[in-house]
Structures are given as C-alpha cells and as structure tokens.
Amino acid sequence: MTGFRGFVSVAWRSGRGLFVVTVAMIALSAAAPIGTVVAIGQVVAGVADADSSRATTWALVGAGCLLLQWIAGTLQRASATALGEQVDAVLQHDLMRAVSVPGGVRHLEDPATAALVEVGRDTLRADWARPGRLASTIGGLATGRIVLLASGIVLAGYRWWLGVGLLVAGVWAAYEDRVASRTEAGHHYGASESARRMRYFDDLGTTPAAAKEIRVFGLPDFVVGRHGETWTATMRGVLSPSGRRPLIATAVLGVVVLGGIVLVVREAVAGRVPAGATATYVQTFLVALGGIQQSSWSGLQTELALATLERYDAALRAVASSTHPAAAGTRPATGMPARGIAFRGVSFSYPGSNRQVLRDLDLVIPAGQSLAVVGANGAGKTSLVKLLCGLYEPTRGTIAIDETELPELDVNDWRRRLAVVFQHPLRLPMSAYDNVRFGRAAAAPDTALDRAGATSVVEALPNGWQTVLSAEFDGGVELSGGEWQRLGLARALYAVEQGASVLVLDEPAAHLDARSEAELYRRFLDLTAGLTTIVISHRFSTVRQASSIVVLDEGRIVEQGSHDELLELDGTYAHLFRLQAARFEDLA
C-alpha cells in the first residue's frame, strides 16, 4: 500500500458509502465553477443581444451552479472528514493487530523494527497530517486539477494552442510546487539530520524525563540555544531558493494567463469575439488560476499526509519482515505443570546480537517447588523468564512443561497458568482497581491485595480503589516505585486466584524499603505455597528461602543447591551472600 493507490484502497475498505459520496462531491465541486463561468458568459451575451429571456434563464443557471458549488463543497468537507476518521481508525487497528498478533516480542525489541513501529504510531497521533486527512486534501487537489483541465478545454475552443499552453504552464507550476512541498514535508517529519536534532532538543527541554538533570546542571539556556541554532540552520535549508525552475514556471504561467486575457480583450474590442464569449474566456483564466492556487494549497497538506502513510507502511513492513510465522500449538495447558518444567540444552541470543545470553542451559523446576535464580547483571536471569513465557523462542534446545514442549501448547492457555511480577511492573494510567484486576471479569481483588501487603497503599489513596494512578488526570496521584511493585505483586496473586499455578517474581524487592522487604521475606513461604515459583533477586533474604537456588554466570549454571548447601560449597553464592551480609553488619 503506497501513495494515492494505497490510500484509495484503504478508503474504500473503510467506508464505501462515504467514499462514493466524497468522490461525487469532488466532481460536482469542480464542475460547478466552470458551469458558472459558462452561464455568466451567456448572461452577458443575452444582455448584449437584448434577449431578456436568455439572460434571465442563464442567470438562474449560474445561480444554481453557485448554489451547487456551495452545497457540494459543504458535503465534500463533511464526508471527507468522516471518511478520514474511519481511515485513521482502520489503519490504527491494522497496526495494533500486526504488532500484537505475534505471540512473542522479538519484533518489538529489535531496535530497527521498534523505531519504525513508533513512527507508525506517531503518524496516527499527528492530527495535522494524519493519513486520513488525504480524504480532504486529495479532494482539494483533485478539484483544482479538474478545474484546470476543464478551463484548458474551454479555452481550446477559442484557440487550441491557448488551451494547451494553459494546461502545460499549470501542470509545470503544480509540479514545481509539489517538489517544494516534498521538501517541506521532509523537514516536518525529520527526514533531515538537522530536523531530527531540532526535535531532540525540543523533547530535551520540554519533557519530564530529562527535567531534573537539565535544571540541576544548569542547562536550560544551553538547550534553548542549541534548539534555536538548529532551527535557524534547518530553516535556511527549507526556505532557501530551490533554483530558478519554480520562478520560471510561475513566470510562464503568468505570461500565458495575462497574455491570454489581453489577447481576448483586444480581439473583443476589434469585434472578433462576442461579448458573451469574452466574459466566458476571461473568467475561465481567472477560474483556472483559482484551481491552480487550490491545488498548490492542498499540495503541501497532501504531501505531509502521504509522508505519514509511507511511514506507516514502513512500520507494517518492518513488523512483517521481523516476525517468522510458526505453527501455533493447540494443546491445552490446563493443570500444568503437574510434574515440572524442564530447560534442555537451551541457548538464546537476542535479535541482532551474536552474544549468547543463555548457553546450553539444563534446568529442572519440580512442580510446586520454588527456585531462586541469582547472578550478575547480564547473566541471563530475566531472559530465562521471557523464554518460559513464550515471549521468545530458544535459539537452540527445548523447554518442556510436563514433557510437552512449549511450542505444542496453546500459548494463550499456557500464559493463563503464569503470574509474573516483572522488575518494572506495568503502570496503567487507570484506577487502582483496574491496575490490579487487569481486565479480568471476576471477583474483586481484595484478598490478593492483602496477601501482597498492598492494602495500605490503596487505603491511602484519596478515592480508594477508584483513584486514577497518574497525576496527568484530575484527581489522579503518582505512586512510588515500591508502591507500584506491591500493586504488581497483588496483580500476580490475583492471577493465581484465577487459576495461575506458576509464580514468577523478578526482583520483587528491588524498589521496597527495608520494612517492606522484611514483610515480603516474612510472607514468602505463604505466597509461594503450592505454586511452582521462580524468584530472580539480588536480595538474599528472599533467595535463601527457596527450595533450590541456581547461580548463573554468562548464561550457564555454575552452582545449584539449597541455601545451606551452597554456603557449604563456599563458591560464588557463598561469596556474594557474605558480601551482602557484611554490608548490613557494617551499617549496624
């Protein structure tokens, strides 16, 4: 789907009735001005011939054409706006579907693909140049071009070469204008390095992400100054003369129009052109100029909207090329795991990287028991969880649930067996209730909230469960990292209440204060009772309670055993445990 053809295709798919109405109104809007010109010419001819009946009849025809032009224009704007909204909705649904259909997230974490998907989203947020605006801008562009063509045909009836000259000059001027519009569209969308740099400095100076550092290090003047310098350099390239061709094209058009009008008037004065025809031809030149002006005005808007459509297409192509369709498993995962989870010879590398995050990993997690995973940053701990969730596929090896390989299972059914608390839980700008319940139409999550130790968090909110957790909304509030983490744990425990049997805790105490961490430590055995649990943590107060502990180093298991067994082994785990214990002893 590219350019005008692609837009017509999606517009027809979005709303056939609106599409037909819009096209019909474009045709009427273009025909009405020419009809008015012809009618006025006939009125003048009737007056000149003292034919009141002819003059009156054509005056009524001209008035009808003017009324038709007004009505058709109004209906065109209304139908084009509605059609554009439907086009944008269809494109947005298509992008969401393309991004969300793949069961994994490999395509979203590929840097190039992720950048293009972000571009695809941006095209549907830019109200002033969304693809749907093509329904309106193409209407203006088409109307102007049709008026120019009709004007050329009318003038060709007087002098064929004058009609051809007007068409050639008008098309040339429109072409040069389109070239300039594309340059301007490229600037608006950051196609040039200076435009991207300007947008970067604008974000740096106006968004919350960098606000603290910008102020603490005294950088506001620097950021504003660099933005101004970049803007000047960008505008110099956009506004500088693009050569002599546009000027020549405009001059040629002016010569054709003015020369044609002078020719018609001189011939009329000489008595070689009737008064009615003179009025018709002179007005035709003026209407043609209006059509060219309308095309010029619509040209930039059209190029901007076409640019967004091209960026949107690039996002869809990127998603399609980065996802590899695989046979979807159909086996239900009800009751799993009953025996356990097994990683067998699993190796894994992220897209675009040759580095093996996991290497020939062999690991068995018995059902109903807890496993803790420790290791340095980058050892492969979180990657192991992503593979278990089916967000990625192993580069080599297999993952089996009760001896059934993961790809054979219905991935959505398997994920209903999982309750995961990621290191940075999802923060929805919605009510606290929706953040915990997460769309599940089931019982209220009060029990899960209490088990997660998060009851006090909700009770402290101004509107309790119904408080929106975002300061961007009226009455909304922001939570601390620890409070979000406790709500994330409540969300996972609520999933357990709804049937999940595997609990994954990725750094569950990372944002908790000492008191909250101690409370989590006290509740750990109760929270994980009867569940197959995987805990990833650097906090050994939590790790030590797991049934089994594995130590990862560069994607391999280097140690495995209980807390006491690993201390007795006096290896990596024992060393890390003593370092952490000594730090707390020093603080004491």
Coordinates of C-alpha atoms in Angstrom, one line a residue, residues 319-552:
V319 CA 6.8 -5.9 11.6
A320 CA 6.0 -8.4 8.8
S321 CA 9.7 -8.9 8.0
S322 CA 10.8 -9.3 11.6
T323 CA 8.2 -11.9 12.6
H324 CA 8.5 -15.5 11.5
P325 CA 5.2 -17.4 11.5
A326 CA 5.4 -20.6 13.4
A327 CA 2.8 -23.4 13.8
A328 CA 0.6 -22.4 16.7
G329 CA 0.3 -25.0 19.4
T330 CA -3.2 -26.3 20.2
R331 CA -2.7 -28.5 23.2
P332 CA -4.5 -27.0 26.4
A333 CA -2.3 -26.3 29.4
T334 CA -5.0 -26.9 32.0
G335 CA -3.5 -28.2 35.2
M336 CA 0.1 -27.6 34.1
P337 CA 2.7 -28.0 35.4
A338 CA 1.8 -31.2 37.3
R339 CA 5.3 -32.7 37.2
G340 CA 7.6 -29.8 36.4
I341 CA 9.3 -27.5 33.9
A342 CA 12.5 -28.6 32.1
F343 CA 15.0 -26.5 30.2
R344 CA 17.1 -28.8 28.0
G345 CA 20.1 -27.6 26.2
V346 CA 18.7 -24.1 25.9
S347 CA 20.7 -21.4 24.2
F348 CA 19.4 -18.0 23.3
S349 CA 20.6 -14.8 21.6
Y350 CA 18.6 -11.6 21.2
P351 CA 17.7 -10.3 17.7
G352 CA 20.6 -8.5 16.0
S353 CA 23.2 -9.9 18.5
N354 CA 25.6 -12.8 18.3
R355 CA 26.1 -12.9 22.0
Q356 CA 24.6 -15.9 23.7
V357 CA 22.7 -14.8 26.8
L358 CA 22.0 -18.5 27.7
R359 CA 24.3 -21.4 26.7
D360 CA 23.3 -25.0 26.7
L361 CA 21.2 -24.5 29.9
D362 CA 19.8 -27.6 31.6
L363 CA 17.4 -26.9 34.4
V364 CA 14.5 -28.8 36.0
I365 CA 11.9 -27.0 38.2
P366 CA 9.7 -29.5 40.0
A367 CA 6.1 -28.6 40.2
G368 CA 5.0 -27.0 43.5
Q369 CA 8.5 -26.0 44.5
S370 CA 10.4 -22.7 44.5
L371 CA 13.5 -21.9 42.5
A372 CA 15.7 -18.9 43.1
V373 CA 18.0 -17.6 40.3
V374 CA 20.9 -15.4 41.2
G375 CA 23.8 -14.0 39.2
A376 CA 25.5 -10.8 38.0
N377 CA 23.7 -8.4 35.7
G378 CA 23.5 -9.8 32.2
A379 CA 23.9 -13.4 33.3
G380 CA 20.6 -14.4 31.6
K381 CA 18.2 -14.4 34.6
T382 CA 15.3 -12.4 33.0
S383 CA 15.9 -13.9 29.6
L384 CA 15.1 -17.3 31.2
V385 CA 11.7 -15.9 32.3
K386 CA 11.0 -14.5 28.8
L387 CA 11.6 -17.9 27.3
L388 CA 9.3 -19.5 29.8
C389 CA 6.6 -17.1 29.0
G390 CA 6.9 -17.8 25.3
L391 CA 7.9 -14.2 24.5
Y392 CA 10.9 -15.6 22.7
E393 CA 11.9 -18.9 21.2
P394 CA 15.2 -20.5 22.2
T395 CA 18.0 -20.3 19.6
R396 CA 18.7 -23.9 20.4
G397 CA 17.2 -26.5 22.7
T398 CA 13.7 -27.0 24.1
I399 CA 11.5 -26.0 27.1
A400 CA 9.1 -28.7 28.2
I401 CA 6.1 -28.5 30.5
D402 CA 5.2 -31.9 31.9
E403 CA 7.2 -33.4 29.0
T404 CA 5.2 -31.4 26.4
E405 CA 7.4 -28.9 24.5
L406 CA 6.2 -25.4 24.9
P407 CA 5.5 -24.7 21.2
E408 CA 3.0 -27.6 21.2
L409 CA 0.9 -25.8 23.9
D410 CA -1.8 -23.2 23.2
V411 CA 0.3 -20.2 24.1
N412 CA -2.6 -18.1 25.5
D413 CA -3.8 -21.1 27.6
W414 CA -0.2 -21.5 28.9
R415 CA 0.1 -17.9 29.8
R416 CA -3.1 -18.1 31.9
R417 CA -1.1 -20.5 34.0
L418 CA 1.5 -17.8 34.7
A419 CA 1.5 -15.0 37.2
V420 CA 4.5 -12.7 36.6
V421 CA 5.8 -9.7 38.5
F422 CA 8.4 -8.1 36.3
Q423 CA 11.2 -5.9 37.7
H424 CA 9.4 -2.8 36.4
P425 CA 5.6 -3.6 36.6
L426 CA 3.3 -2.1 34.0
R427 CA 1.9 1.2 35.2
L428 CA -1.5 1.8 33.8
P429 CA -2.9 5.4 34.0
M430 CA -6.1 3.9 35.2
S431 CA -7.8 3.2 38.5
A432 CA -6.0 1.2 41.2
Y433 CA -8.8 -1.4 40.8
D434 CA -8.1 -1.8 37.1
N435 CA -4.3 -1.9 37.6
V436 CA -4.7 -5.0 39.9
R437 CA -7.6 -6.7 38.2
F438 CA -6.2 -6.1 34.8
G439 CA -9.3 -6.6 32.8
R440 CA -10.3 -10.0 34.4
A441 CA -14.1 -10.0 34.9
A442 CA -14.0 -11.9 38.1
A443 CA -14.2 -11.3 41.9
A444 CA -12.8 -8.2 43.5
P445 CA -9.0 -8.5 44.2
D446 CA -9.2 -7.6 47.9
T447 CA -7.7 -10.9 49.1
A448 CA -4.8 -10.6 46.6
L449 CA -4.2 -7.0 47.8
D450 CA -4.0 -8.1 51.4
R451 CA -1.6 -11.0 50.7
A452 CA 0.7 -8.7 48.7
G453 CA 0.8 -6.3 51.7
A454 CA -0.7 -3.5 49.5
T455 CA -3.9 -2.8 51.3
S456 CA -2.3 0.3 53.0
V457 CA -1.4 1.6 49.5
V458 CA -5.0 1.6 48.3
E459 CA -6.4 2.8 51.6
A460 CA -4.1 5.9 51.4
L461 CA -5.4 6.9 48.0
P462 CA -7.9 9.8 48.0
N463 CA -10.6 7.8 46.2
G464 CA -9.5 4.3 47.2
W465 CA -9.8 1.7 44.5
Q466 CA -11.2 4.2 42.0
T467 CA -8.2 6.6 42.2
V468 CA -6.5 7.0 38.9
L469 CA -2.8 6.3 39.2
S470 CA -1.5 9.1 37.2
A471 CA -1.0 12.8 38.0
E472 CA -1.9 13.7 34.4
F473 CA -5.6 13.2 35.2
D474 CA -7.8 15.3 37.6
G475 CA -7.8 13.6 41.0
G476 CA -5.0 11.2 40.0
V477 CA -1.9 10.5 42.0
E478 CA 1.5 9.2 41.4
L479 CA 2.9 6.1 43.3
S480 CA 6.4 5.4 44.4
G481 CA 8.4 2.6 42.9
G482 CA 7.8 0.4 45.9
E483 CA 4.1 1.0 45.9
W484 CA 3.9 0.1 42.2
Q485 CA 5.8 -3.1 43.0
R486 CA 3.4 -4.1 45.7
L487 CA 0.5 -3.5 43.3
G488 CA 2.3 -5.6 40.7
L489 CA 2.6 -8.4 43.3
A490 CA -1.1 -8.1 44.1
R491 CA -1.9 -8.4 40.3
A492 CA 0.1 -11.6 40.1
L493 CA -1.5 -13.1 43.2
Y494 CA -4.9 -12.1 41.8
A495 CA -4.0 -14.1 38.7
V496 CA -3.1 -17.0 41.0
E497 CA -6.6 -16.8 42.4
Q498 CA -8.0 -17.0 38.9
G499 CA -6.1 -20.3 38.1
A500 CA -2.4 -19.5 37.6
S501 CA 0.0 -22.1 39.0
V502 CA 3.4 -20.7 38.2
L503 CA 4.5 -17.5 40.1
V504 CA 7.5 -15.6 38.7
L505 CA 9.0 -12.8 40.8
D506 CA 11.6 -10.8 39.0
E507 CA 13.4 -8.7 41.6
P508 CA 10.3 -8.4 43.8
A509 CA 12.1 -6.3 46.5
A510 CA 14.1 -4.0 44.1
H511 CA 12.0 -0.9 45.0
L512 CA 11.0 -1.8 48.5
D513 CA 12.2 -0.1 51.7
A514 CA 13.7 -2.2 54.5
R515 CA 10.4 -2.6 56.3
S516 CA 8.5 -3.7 53.2
E517 CA 11.3 -6.1 52.2
A518 CA 11.2 -7.7 55.7
E519 CA 7.4 -8.1 55.3
L520 CA 7.9 -9.7 51.9
Y521 CA 10.5 -12.0 53.5
R522 CA 8.0 -13.0 56.2
R523 CA 5.3 -13.7 53.7
F524 CA 7.4 -15.5 51.2
L525 CA 6.5 -19.1 52.2
D526 CA 2.8 -18.3 52.4
L527 CA 2.8 -16.5 49.0
T528 CA 4.5 -19.4 47.2
A529 CA 2.8 -22.3 49.0
G530 CA 1.7 -24.9 46.5
L531 CA 2.9 -22.9 43.5
T532 CA 5.8 -23.5 41.1
T533 CA 7.8 -20.4 41.8
I534 CA 10.8 -18.8 40.2
V535 CA 12.4 -15.9 42.0
I536 CA 15.1 -13.7 40.5
S537 CA 16.7 -11.4 43.0
H538 CA 19.9 -9.9 44.3
R539 CA 18.4 -9.8 47.8
F540 CA 19.5 -13.0 49.6
S541 CA 17.0 -12.5 52.4
T542 CA 14.3 -13.6 49.9
V543 CA 16.5 -16.0 47.9
R544 CA 17.6 -18.1 50.8
Q545 CA 14.0 -19.4 51.4
A546 CA 13.7 -21.0 48.0
S547 CA 13.7 -24.8 47.8
S548 CA 16.6 -24.7 45.3
I549 CA 18.9 -21.9 44.2
V550 CA 20.9 -21.7 40.9
V551 CA 23.7 -19.4 40.2
L552 CA 24.0 -18.2 36.6

